[in-house]
Amino acid sequence: MSKIDVTELSKSLRDAIAKLESSEGLEDVGVVVRVGDGVAWVHGLGNAGYSEVLEIESPDGPVEAFALNLMEDEIGAVILGGETKVGAGAKVTRKGEVLTVPVGEELLGRVVDPLGRPLDGGPAIKTKHQGLIERPAIGVMGRKSVHEPLMTGIMAIDAMFPIGRGQRELIIGDRQTGKTAIAIDTMINQAKQKTGVVNVYVAIGQKLSKITRLVERLKEEGVMDQTIIVATSPSDAASLLYLAPYAGTAMGEYFRDKGEHALMIYDDLTKHAVAYRQMSLLLRRPPGREAYPGDVFYLHSRLLERSAKLSDALGAGSLTALPIIETQAGDISAYIPTNVISITDGQIFLETDLFYQGIRPAISAGLSVSRVGGAAQTKAVKSVGGNLKLGLSQFRELAAFAQFGSDLDASTKAQIDRGQRLTELLKQPQYQPMSIWEQFVSIHAVTSGAFDDVPVENIKDAQAAVLTRLWKDHKDAMRELNKGDKPTEEHLKVIDDVTKKVAKGFEG
């Protein structure tokens, strides 16, 4: 936008600007020239910096905004709520600080907005620390390779696409395919397995009824005490939706920098990009592909780069990210999905077709990947999950080919039969994350061939019976196996004996 022409302004605005120029100058103060759609255009403030907090005078007290467009003689400031109170001619002053948010243990168990204000009806939150909403990511020398597993409790993920502490694994799929369910199960598993990982769930433009149900469920499961929820609804200003993931990350970084571990869930970054597009268009920035601004890649890259596994010198803490992206009709080649796929360390792709076939979680074995892989997998699950992804992908292809012909050779038929049992085994109800020993035993039962004579429809019953028997009769051995080390010959003998005995009772 061209330099503002003061002569075109109304007499009252010209008088306000002249008064400030004569008394204080326009380096640290300014005047609102026009306001609308959550954006205030400010004349003056020559010393203001990017993302600096500004205070705009209003009849009901100061209204905060932050500078996002810095031009030659005008600033585009995004108002943080209370836009109706701001009018042309209002005085604007620099606060001399960038945006911060309250961080610390005091936030655990609470539902807050992106500025740290409580939304759960509880008392005001007073924290000892503040965290920067925008902050540079830790450099390469301050990081360590991802090597500690972050167990989700979902067998299909832990066995085929393992997630490590400090990793960024994208959850992607159409709406209503179970993306949030995977994130919630991962949160529940942290409490169930007593990992000590703090959960930070960022709801971007989600219905408040959905957030309320989530909070109630987390309380039921005993997870809320180690969880912070940063919530925004569709009716909130675009500025709050834009700030939500950065504010949540600042809260997670507090625990990471203390040497602890935190899990970030961004639900979802598609809505985040839309909010940023809205702000950018209102700030008159030139639109690019799909009307998004040119820096929309940087929007998400600078957010997700903050997740890391820190070096021992920095305390060895970690911040793990599970961003969620919603696709349209499974199109992962759209603009925002491809951007986030290229930033993250792998993706879990959920297929609508699988979901409606009753295969839940509806994870596509072919399109999903973890770029950290076995480095972040427990030795126990790694020992049985090695060929699972390849076997499942081959089965899906063979199954599609086999429906056109009935004459199959013995090895192809055996592969299809095994694949059907694996598919059935990997179905897992929501809110029921599995421990390491349960995952190992379940997968081993199918891959070792012990369940080959069990009809597909009886696989889940047989699995439940094996787990119950082992926990009842061999609790100490299972506890040892749950530490994640590779099972000994004695462990395998116990598991094989029980599995074969149970399988006989379910054979058709």
Short mmCIF file of C-alpha atoms in Angstrom, two decimals:
data_model
loop_
_atom_site.label_atom_id
_atom_site.label_comp_id
_atom_site.label_asym_id
_atom_site.label_seq_id
_atom_site.Cartn_x
_atom_site.Cartn_y
_atom_site.Cartn_z
CA MET A 1 0.00 0.00 0.00
CA SER A 2 1.30 3.47 -0.89
CA LYS A 3 2.39 6.00 1.71
CA ILE A 4 -0.57 7.52 3.55
CA ASP A 5 -1.65 10.97 2.37
CA VAL A 6 -2.50 12.97 5.50
CA THR A 7 -4.34 15.62 3.46
CA GLU A 8 -7.05 13.08 2.53
CA LEU A 9 -7.92 12.36 6.17
CA SER A 10 -10.74 14.03 8.06
CA LYS A 11 -10.01 17.25 9.96
CA SER A 12 -10.31 15.50 13.38
CA LEU A 13 -7.72 12.87 12.35
CA ARG A 14 -5.37 15.53 10.98
CA ASP A 15 -5.68 17.43 14.25
CA ALA A 16 -4.95 14.25 16.30
CA ILE A 17 -1.83 13.50 14.22
CA ALA A 18 -0.63 17.12 14.41
CA LYS A 19 -1.08 17.12 18.20
CA LEU A 20 1.01 13.96 18.60
CA GLU A 21 3.70 15.22 16.22
CA SER A 22 4.04 18.46 18.18
CA SER A 23 4.05 16.86 21.65
CA GLU A 24 5.59 13.40 21.43
CA GLY A 25 6.53 12.72 17.82
CA LEU A 26 5.36 9.69 15.89
CA GLU A 27 8.21 7.31 16.70
CA ASP A 28 6.64 5.67 19.76
CA VAL A 29 3.02 6.75 19.43
CA GLY A 30 0.51 6.63 16.60
CA VAL A 31 -3.08 7.27 15.59
CA VAL A 32 -5.67 4.80 14.30
CA VAL A 33 -6.52 5.97 10.78
CA ARG A 34 -9.19 3.36 10.04
CA VAL A 35 -10.36 0.11 11.54
CA GLY A 36 -12.38 -2.85 10.31
CA ASP A 37 -12.55 -6.68 10.26
CA GLY A 38 -10.19 -6.97 13.23
CA VAL A 39 -7.43 -4.84 11.67
CA ALA A 40 -6.43 -1.34 12.79
CA TRP A 41 -4.38 0.81 10.38
CA VAL A 42 -2.08 3.03 12.41
CA HIS A 43 -0.24 6.18 11.28
CA GLY A 44 3.07 6.72 13.07
CA LEU A 45 4.88 4.27 15.42
CA GLY A 46 8.10 4.51 13.42
CA ASN A 47 10.02 2.43 16.03
CA ALA A 48 7.53 -0.48 16.21
CA GLY A 49 8.83 -3.97 15.47
CA TYR A 50 7.25 -7.05 13.93
CA SER A 51 4.85 -8.87 16.31
CA GLU A 52 5.25 -6.10 18.93
CA VAL A 53 2.31 -5.52 21.26
CA LEU A 54 0.51 -2.20 20.82
CA GLU A 55 -2.06 -0.58 23.12
CA ILE A 56 -4.96 1.28 21.53
CA GLU A 57 -6.93 3.69 23.69
CA SER A 58 -10.69 3.11 23.94
CA PRO A 59 -13.51 4.37 26.18
CA ASP A 60 -13.39 1.09 28.15
CA GLY A 61 -9.64 1.01 28.66
CA PRO A 62 -6.71 -0.05 26.46
CA VAL A 63 -7.22 -2.71 23.76
CA GLU A 64 -4.23 -4.83 22.77
CA ALA A 65 -3.13 -5.47 19.18
CA PHE A 66 0.07 -6.71 17.57
CA ALA A 67 1.93 -5.27 14.58
CA LEU A 68 1.93 -7.59 11.56
CA ASN A 69 2.32 -5.26 8.57
CA LEU A 70 5.17 -2.73 8.80
CA MET A 71 5.04 -0.22 5.97
CA GLU A 72 6.73 3.12 5.28
CA ASP A 73 4.22 5.35 7.04
CA GLU A 74 1.52 2.95 8.21
CA ILE A 75 1.21 -0.18 10.33
CA GLY A 76 -1.37 -2.95 9.98
CA ALA A 77 -2.11 -4.12 13.53
CA VAL A 78 -4.26 -7.16 14.31
CA ILE A 79 -6.62 -6.50 17.23
CA LEU A 80 -6.79 -9.14 19.97
CA GLY A 81 -10.53 -8.93 20.69
CA GLY A 82 -12.58 -5.82 21.50
CA GLU A 83 -12.50 -4.47 17.94
CA THR A 84 -15.88 -2.72 18.41
CA LYS A 85 -14.37 -0.46 21.07
CA VAL A 86 -11.63 0.86 18.74
CA GLY A 87 -12.33 3.87 16.53
CA ALA A 88 -10.46 6.15 14.13
CA GLY A 89 -8.47 8.84 15.93
CA ALA A 90 -7.60 6.64 18.92
CA LYS A 91 -4.07 7.00 20.29
CA VAL A 92 -1.77 3.98 19.93
CA THR A 93 1.34 3.37 22.03
CA ARG A 94 4.09 0.75 21.93
CA LYS A 95 4.19 -1.62 24.85
CA GLY A 96 7.88 -2.35 24.24
CA GLU A 97 7.47 -6.13 24.25
CA VAL A 98 6.54 -8.96 21.93
CA LEU A 99 3.60 -11.26 22.55
CA THR A 100 3.97 -13.60 25.53
CA VAL A 101 1.70 -16.16 27.17
CA PRO A 102 1.62 -17.54 30.75
CA VAL A 103 3.47 -20.89 31.05
CA GLY A 104 4.08 -23.34 33.88
CA GLU A 105 2.62 -26.15 35.99
CA GLU A 106 -0.25 -23.86 37.05
CA LEU A 107 -1.84 -24.44 33.61
CA LEU A 108 -2.08 -28.23 34.01
CA GLY A 109 -5.68 -29.44 34.12
CA ARG A 110 -6.99 -26.14 32.73
CA VAL A 111 -8.74 -24.99 29.54
CA VAL A 112 -7.39 -21.62 28.40
CA ASP A 113 -7.56 -19.31 25.39
CA PRO A 114 -4.38 -18.46 23.37
CA LEU A 115 -3.61 -15.57 25.75
CA GLY A 116 -3.73 -17.85 28.82
CA ARG A 117 -7.12 -16.65 30.09
CA PRO A 118 -9.25 -19.43 31.67
CA LEU A 119 -12.26 -20.75 29.73
CA ASP A 120 -13.27 -23.49 32.18
CA GLY A 121 -14.95 -21.27 34.77
CA GLY A 122 -12.07 -21.83 37.19
CA PRO A 123 -10.05 -19.18 39.04
CA ALA A 124 -7.70 -16.80 37.26
CA ILE A 125 -4.33 -18.37 36.45
CA LYS A 126 -1.26 -16.75 37.99
CA THR A 127 1.99 -18.19 36.67
CA LYS A 128 5.56 -17.37 37.65
CA HIS A 129 6.79 -17.55 34.05
CA GLN A 130 5.90 -16.13 30.64
CA GLY A 131 6.78 -17.79 27.33
CA LEU A 132 7.38 -16.13 23.97
CA ILE A 133 4.61 -16.88 21.48
CA GLU A 134 7.13 -16.50 18.61
CA ARG A 135 10.54 -17.93 19.33
CA PRO A 136 13.38 -19.26 17.14
CA ALA A 137 13.69 -23.06 16.97
CA ILE A 138 16.60 -24.79 18.72
CA GLY A 139 19.63 -25.10 16.41
CA VAL A 140 21.14 -28.36 15.17
CA MET A 141 23.87 -28.41 17.83
CA GLY A 142 21.26 -28.14 20.59
CA ARG A 143 19.43 -31.23 19.35
CA LYS A 144 19.88 -34.97 19.65
CA SER A 145 18.66 -37.68 17.28
CA VAL A 146 15.19 -39.03 18.07
CA HIS A 147 15.66 -42.35 19.84
CA GLU A 148 13.16 -42.68 22.72
CA PRO A 149 9.79 -44.19 21.83
CA LEU A 150 6.60 -42.24 22.42
CA MET A 151 4.07 -45.07 22.60
CA THR A 152 0.64 -44.20 21.22
CA GLY A 153 -0.97 -47.41 22.49
CA ILE A 154 -2.34 -47.95 18.97
CA MET A 155 -0.94 -51.23 17.71
CA ALA A 156 -0.99 -50.31 14.00
CA ILE A 157 1.06 -47.16 14.66
CA ASP A 158 3.55 -48.47 17.26
CA ALA A 159 4.31 -51.54 15.14
CA MET A 160 4.44 -49.99 11.65
CA PHE A 161 4.97 -46.21 12.00
CA PRO A 162 6.68 -45.69 15.37
CA ILE A 163 6.79 -42.20 16.85
CA GLY A 164 9.74 -41.01 18.93
CA ARG A 165 10.03 -38.22 21.47
CA GLY A 166 10.94 -35.08 19.55
CA GLN A 167 9.41 -36.31 16.28
CA ARG A 168 6.73 -34.54 14.22
CA GLU A 169 4.24 -37.05 12.83
CA LEU A 170 1.37 -35.71 10.73
CA ILE A 171 -2.12 -37.21 11.07
CA ILE A 172 -3.91 -36.61 7.78
CA GLY A 173 -7.24 -37.65 6.26
CA ASP A 174 -10.74 -36.52 5.35
CA ARG A 175 -13.15 -35.22 7.97
CA GLN A 176 -14.73 -37.83 10.28
CA THR A 177 -12.09 -40.53 9.69
CA GLY A 178 -10.75 -40.71 13.26
CA LYS A 179 -7.83 -38.23 13.21
CA THR A 180 -8.61 -36.66 16.58
CA ALA A 181 -9.33 -40.14 18.01
CA ILE A 182 -5.69 -41.17 17.37
CA ALA A 183 -4.41 -38.03 19.11
CA ILE A 184 -6.72 -38.53 22.13
CA ASP A 185 -5.75 -42.22 22.48
CA THR A 186 -2.08 -41.16 22.46
CA MET A 187 -2.81 -38.68 25.28
CA ILE A 188 -4.66 -41.34 27.28
CA ASN A 189 -1.80 -43.81 26.80
CA GLN A 190 0.70 -41.36 28.36
CA ALA A 191 -1.35 -41.39 31.58
CA LYS A 192 -2.13 -45.12 31.43
CA GLN A 193 1.54 -46.10 31.02
CA LYS A 194 2.68 -43.40 33.51
CA THR A 195 5.23 -41.96 31.06
CA GLY A 196 5.17 -38.50 32.67
CA VAL A 197 4.61 -36.83 29.27
CA VAL A 198 2.61 -33.59 29.49
CA ASN A 199 -0.13 -33.25 26.84
CA VAL A 200 -0.91 -29.89 25.22
CA TYR A 201 -4.00 -30.08 23.02
CA VAL A 202 -4.60 -27.04 20.79
CA ALA A 203 -8.15 -26.80 19.40
CA ILE A 204 -8.16 -24.40 16.44
CA GLY A 205 -11.67 -23.25 15.57
CA GLN A 206 -13.33 -26.34 17.11
CA LYS A 207 -16.91 -26.39 18.36
CA LEU A 208 -17.05 -25.69 22.09
CA SER A 209 -19.38 -28.72 22.52
CA LYS A 210 -16.61 -30.95 21.09
CA ILE A 211 -14.02 -29.45 23.45
CA THR A 212 -16.40 -29.92 26.43
CA ARG A 213 -16.88 -33.61 25.55
CA LEU A 214 -13.11 -34.04 25.20
CA VAL A 215 -12.46 -32.49 28.64
CA GLU A 216 -15.07 -34.77 30.25
CA ARG A 217 -13.53 -37.84 28.60
CA LEU A 218 -10.01 -36.90 29.67
CA LYS A 219 -11.23 -36.43 33.24
CA GLU A 220 -12.88 -39.89 33.12
CA GLU A 221 -9.61 -41.43 31.94
CA GLY A 222 -7.56 -39.56 34.55
CA VAL A 223 -5.55 -37.68 31.91
CA MET A 224 -6.65 -34.09 32.54
CA ASP A 225 -4.21 -33.60 35.45
CA GLN A 226 -1.28 -33.75 33.01
CA THR A 227 -3.00 -31.92 30.14
CA ILE A 228 -3.34 -28.30 29.02
CA ILE A 229 -6.08 -27.46 26.52
CA VAL A 230 -5.75 -24.29 24.43
CA ALA A 231 -9.18 -23.73 22.91
CA THR A 232 -10.56 -21.46 20.19
CA SER A 233 -14.02 -21.66 18.65
CA PRO A 234 -15.20 -20.75 15.12
CA SER A 235 -16.70 -17.52 16.51
CA ASP A 236 -13.32 -16.29 17.82
CA ALA A 237 -11.35 -13.63 15.95
CA ALA A 238 -8.94 -14.89 13.27
CA SER A 239 -6.10 -13.41 15.35
CA LEU A 240 -6.79 -15.83 18.23
CA LEU A 241 -6.99 -18.83 15.85
CA TYR A 242 -3.66 -17.72 14.36
CA LEU A 243 -1.99 -17.40 17.79
CA ALA A 244 -3.37 -20.65 19.30
CA PRO A 245 -0.70 -23.14 18.04
CA TYR A 246 2.17 -20.78 18.89
CA ALA A 247 0.77 -20.17 22.38
CA GLY A 248 0.34 -23.91 22.96
CA THR A 249 3.90 -24.55 21.77
CA ALA A 250 5.25 -21.96 24.22
CA MET A 251 3.44 -23.83 27.03
CA GLY A 252 4.95 -27.15 25.85
CA GLU A 253 8.44 -25.65 25.51
CA TYR A 254 8.41 -24.71 29.20
CA PHE A 255 8.34 -28.42 30.12
CA ARG A 256 10.81 -29.38 27.36
CA ASP A 257 13.34 -26.79 28.53
CA LYS A 258 13.07 -28.13 32.10
CA GLY A 259 14.28 -31.53 30.84
CA GLU A 260 10.78 -33.04 30.82
CA HIS A 261 8.72 -34.33 27.89
CA ALA A 262 5.65 -32.80 26.26
CA LEU A 263 3.30 -33.86 23.46
CA MET A 264 1.75 -31.18 21.21
CA ILE A 265 -1.47 -31.85 19.29
CA TYR A 266 -2.57 -29.23 16.75
CA ASP A 267 -6.20 -29.88 15.79
CA ASP A 268 -6.10 -28.82 13.04
CA LEU A 269 -3.58 -26.83 10.99
CA THR A 270 -5.94 -26.57 7.99
CA LYS A 271 -8.14 -24.18 10.00
CA HIS A 272 -4.98 -22.40 11.17
CA ALA A 273 -3.91 -21.73 7.57
CA VAL A 274 -7.42 -20.47 6.73
CA ALA A 275 -7.31 -18.04 9.69
CA TYR A 276 -3.91 -16.77 8.53
CA ARG A 277 -5.22 -16.39 4.97
CA GLN A 278 -8.12 -14.30 6.32
CA MET A 279 -5.75 -12.05 8.28
CA SER A 280 -3.38 -11.67 5.32
CA LEU A 281 -6.12 -10.72 2.88
CA LEU A 282 -7.48 -8.16 5.35
CA LEU A 283 -3.95 -6.74 5.67
CA ARG A 284 -3.97 -6.36 1.85
CA ARG A 285 -1.14 -8.83 1.33
CA PRO A 286 -1.02 -10.26 -2.21
CA PRO A 287 -2.76 -13.63 -2.49
CA GLY A 288 -0.98 -16.61 -4.03
CA ARG A 289 -1.98 -20.20 -4.70
CA GLU A 290 -5.52 -20.96 -3.42
CA ALA A 291 -5.53 -17.32 -2.16
CA TYR A 292 -3.03 -18.19 0.60
CA PRO A 293 -0.22 -15.67 1.15
CA GLY A 294 3.27 -16.53 -0.08
CA ASP A 295 4.63 -17.18 3.43
CA VAL A 296 2.05 -19.82 4.46
CA PHE A 297 4.79 -22.49 4.33
CA TYR A 298 6.85 -20.45 6.81
CA LEU A 299 3.73 -20.15 9.00
CA HIS A 300 3.81 -23.91 9.73
CA SER A 301 7.55 -24.59 9.36
CA ARG A 302 8.54 -22.12 12.09
CA LEU A 303 5.85 -23.67 14.32
CA LEU A 304 6.78 -27.34 13.80
CA GLU A 305 10.55 -26.76 13.87
CA ARG A 306 10.17 -25.89 17.56
CA SER A 307 9.46 -29.56 18.31
CA ALA A 308 12.75 -31.28 19.06
CA LYS A 309 14.67 -33.74 21.20
CA LEU A 310 17.18 -31.59 23.10
CA SER A 311 20.82 -32.51 23.63
CA ASP A 312 22.04 -33.72 27.01
CA ALA A 313 23.73 -30.34 27.58
CA LEU A 314 20.31 -28.64 27.34
CA GLY A 315 18.61 -31.13 29.67
CA ALA A 316 17.55 -33.86 27.18
CA GLY A 317 13.88 -32.76 27.24
CA SER A 318 11.62 -33.25 24.24
CA LEU A 319 8.64 -31.71 22.47
CA THR A 320 6.78 -34.10 20.16
CA ALA A 321 4.24 -32.80 17.64
CA LEU A 322 1.17 -34.51 16.20
CA PRO A 323 -0.24 -31.94 13.76
CA ILE A 324 -3.59 -32.78 12.13
CA ILE A 325 -4.51 -31.84 8.56
CA GLU A 326 -7.93 -32.32 6.97
CA THR A 327 -8.00 -33.28 3.28
CA GLN A 328 -10.78 -32.88 0.73
CA ALA A 329 -11.75 -36.22 -0.89
CA GLY A 330 -8.39 -37.76 0.06
CA ASP A 331 -6.37 -35.21 -1.94
CA ILE A 332 -2.99 -35.19 -0.21
CA SER A 333 -1.45 -33.29 -3.15
CA ALA A 334 -3.31 -30.06 -2.27
CA TYR A 335 -1.33 -26.99 -1.18
CA ILE A 336 -1.49 -27.10 2.64
CA PRO A 337 -1.25 -30.95 2.94
CA THR A 338 1.91 -31.08 0.75
CA ASN A 339 3.44 -28.19 2.72
CA VAL A 340 2.97 -29.90 6.09
CA ILE A 341 3.98 -33.36 4.74
CA SER A 342 7.31 -31.85 3.64
CA ILE A 343 7.88 -30.23 7.06
CA THR A 344 7.07 -33.30 9.22
CA ASP A 345 8.98 -36.55 9.83
CA GLY A 346 6.26 -38.82 8.46
CA GLN A 347 2.50 -39.06 8.18
CA ILE A 348 -0.33 -41.35 9.24
CA PHE A 349 -2.85 -41.30 6.40
CA LEU A 350 -6.42 -42.29 7.25
CA GLU A 351 -8.53 -43.62 4.38
CA THR A 352 -12.27 -42.99 4.20
CA ASP A 353 -12.89 -46.34 2.42
CA LEU A 354 -11.16 -48.32 5.17
CA PHE A 355 -13.08 -46.37 7.83
CA TYR A 356 -16.44 -47.29 6.29
CA GLN A 357 -15.36 -50.93 5.89
CA GLY A 358 -15.05 -51.02 9.69
CA ILE A 359 -11.23 -51.08 9.70
CA ARG A 360 -10.55 -48.61 12.51
CA PRO A 361 -8.13 -46.95 12.96
CA ALA A 362 -8.38 -46.59 9.15
CA ILE A 363 -4.62 -46.35 8.58
CA SER A 364 -3.36 -46.77 5.02
CA ALA A 365 -0.29 -49.01 5.15
CA GLY A 366 0.85 -47.82 1.71
CA LEU A 367 0.63 -44.03 2.12
CA SER A 368 1.68 -43.79 5.79
CA VAL A 369 5.34 -43.58 6.79
CA SER A 370 7.60 -42.73 9.72
CA ARG A 371 10.93 -41.19 8.72
CA VAL A 372 12.42 -41.96 12.14
CA GLY A 373 11.41 -45.61 11.97
CA GLY A 374 12.95 -48.34 14.11
CA ALA A 375 15.27 -45.88 15.89
CA ALA A 376 12.31 -44.87 18.05
CA GLN A 377 10.75 -48.29 18.51
CA THR A 378 10.87 -50.59 21.52
CA LYS A 379 12.92 -53.73 20.81
CA ALA A 380 9.97 -55.96 21.72
CA VAL A 381 7.54 -54.47 19.19
CA LYS A 382 10.32 -54.06 16.61
CA SER A 383 11.06 -57.79 16.74
CA VAL A 384 7.52 -58.64 15.57
CA GLY A 385 6.54 -55.52 13.62
CA GLY A 386 9.43 -55.56 11.13
CA ASN A 387 7.61 -57.03 8.13
CA LEU A 388 4.11 -55.97 9.15
CA LYS A 389 3.87 -52.88 6.90
CA LEU A 390 5.16 -54.71 3.81
CA GLY A 391 2.94 -57.74 4.46
CA LEU A 392 -0.15 -55.59 4.90
CA SER A 393 0.55 -53.53 1.76
CA GLN A 394 1.08 -56.71 -0.29
CA PHE A 395 -2.13 -58.21 1.12
CA ARG A 396 -4.18 -55.16 0.08
CA GLU A 397 -2.83 -55.44 -3.48
CA LEU A 398 -3.34 -59.21 -3.63
CA ALA A 399 -6.86 -58.94 -2.19
CA ALA A 400 -7.81 -56.42 -4.89
CA PHE A 401 -6.33 -58.70 -7.58
CA ALA A 402 -7.78 -61.93 -6.16
CA GLN A 403 -11.40 -60.80 -6.39
CA PHE A 404 -11.18 -61.07 -10.19
CA GLY A 405 -10.22 -64.75 -10.19
CA SER A 406 -10.85 -67.81 -8.05
CA ASP A 407 -7.80 -69.93 -8.96
CA LEU A 408 -5.09 -68.94 -6.52
CA ASP A 409 -1.90 -70.86 -5.78
CA ALA A 410 -1.30 -72.06 -2.22
CA SER A 411 1.27 -69.39 -1.28
CA THR A 412 -0.94 -66.50 -2.51
CA LYS A 413 -3.94 -67.94 -0.65
CA ALA A 414 -1.85 -68.30 2.54
CA GLN A 415 -0.68 -64.69 2.20
CA ILE A 416 -4.25 -63.45 1.78
CA ASP A 417 -5.45 -65.52 4.76
CA ARG A 418 -2.64 -64.14 6.96
CA GLY A 419 -3.37 -60.60 5.73
CA GLN A 420 -7.06 -60.92 6.64
CA ARG A 421 -6.13 -62.02 10.16
CA LEU A 422 -3.63 -59.17 10.54
CA THR A 423 -6.20 -56.62 9.33
CA GLU A 424 -8.73 -57.96 11.84
CA LEU A 425 -6.14 -57.97 14.62
CA LEU A 426 -5.13 -54.32 14.02
CA LYS A 427 -8.70 -53.10 14.54
CA GLN A 428 -8.76 -51.33 17.87
CA PRO A 429 -11.63 -49.61 19.69
CA GLN A 430 -11.23 -45.98 20.72
CA TYR A 431 -10.09 -45.14 24.29
CA GLN A 432 -8.41 -48.56 24.66
CA PRO A 433 -4.67 -48.03 24.13
CA MET A 434 -2.56 -51.18 24.49
CA SER A 435 0.62 -51.66 26.50
CA ILE A 436 3.88 -52.98 24.99
CA TRP A 437 3.40 -56.59 26.10
CA GLU A 438 -0.19 -56.68 24.80
CA GLN A 439 0.95 -55.41 21.40
CA PHE A 440 3.83 -57.88 21.21
CA VAL A 441 1.70 -60.90 22.17
CA SER A 442 -1.13 -59.95 19.79
CA ILE A 443 1.09 -59.47 16.73
CA HIS A 444 3.23 -62.51 17.55
CA ALA A 445 0.10 -64.71 17.77
CA VAL A 446 -0.79 -63.93 14.13
CA THR A 447 2.69 -63.65 12.56
CA SER A 448 3.92 -66.88 14.19
CA GLY A 449 1.03 -68.79 12.60
CA ALA A 450 -0.61 -69.76 15.90
CA PHE A 451 -3.90 -68.16 14.77
CA ASP A 452 -3.82 -69.56 11.21
CA ASP A 453 -6.70 -71.96 11.94
CA VAL A 454 -8.77 -69.44 13.87
CA PRO A 455 -11.58 -68.01 11.68
CA VAL A 456 -11.17 -64.31 10.91
CA GLU A 457 -14.36 -63.39 12.80
CA ASN A 458 -12.95 -65.03 15.97
CA ILE A 459 -9.54 -63.31 15.92
CA LYS A 460 -10.45 -60.49 18.34
CA ASP A 461 -12.03 -62.93 20.82
CA ALA A 462 -8.98 -65.21 20.63
CA GLN A 463 -6.67 -62.20 21.14
CA ALA A 464 -8.62 -61.11 24.25
CA ALA A 465 -8.55 -64.65 25.66
CA VAL A 466 -4.76 -64.97 25.18
CA LEU A 467 -4.09 -61.60 26.88
CA THR A 468 -6.39 -62.45 29.80
CA ARG A 469 -4.77 -65.88 30.33
CA LEU A 470 -1.21 -64.53 30.15
CA TRP A 471 -1.93 -61.70 32.61
CA LYS A 472 -3.65 -64.10 34.98
CA ASP A 473 -1.03 -66.87 34.95
CA HIS A 474 2.23 -65.08 34.00
CA LYS A 475 1.90 -61.53 35.34
CA ASP A 476 5.58 -61.13 36.32
CA ALA A 477 6.83 -62.28 32.90
CA MET A 478 4.46 -59.85 31.14
CA ARG A 479 5.57 -56.98 33.39
CA GLU A 480 9.16 -57.73 32.42
CA LEU A 481 8.21 -57.81 28.74
CA ASN A 482 6.43 -54.46 29.15
CA LYS A 483 9.78 -52.77 29.78
CA GLY A 484 10.27 -52.98 26.01
CA ASP A 485 13.36 -55.20 25.82
CA LYS A 486 13.55 -58.01 23.28
CA PRO A 487 11.74 -61.06 24.68
CA THR A 488 13.85 -63.99 25.90
CA GLU A 489 13.42 -67.61 24.77
CA GLU A 490 11.54 -68.27 28.02
CA HIS A 491 9.08 -65.45 27.30
CA LEU A 492 8.47 -66.76 23.79
CA LYS A 493 7.95 -70.33 25.04
CA VAL A 494 5.35 -69.16 27.61
CA ILE A 495 3.54 -67.02 25.02
CA ASP A 496 3.58 -69.76 22.35
CA ASP A 497 2.25 -72.40 24.76
CA VAL A 498 -0.64 -70.22 25.93
CA THR A 499 -1.44 -68.96 22.42
CA LYS A 500 -1.64 -72.49 20.94
CA LYS A 501 -3.85 -73.76 23.77
CA VAL A 502 -6.25 -70.81 23.46
CA ALA A 503 -6.29 -70.96 19.64
CA LYS A 504 -7.57 -74.56 19.72
CA GLY A 505 -10.70 -73.42 21.53
CA PHE A 506 -11.49 -70.93 18.75
CA GLU A 507 -10.76 -73.07 15.69
CA GLY A 508 -13.71 -73.34 13.28
#
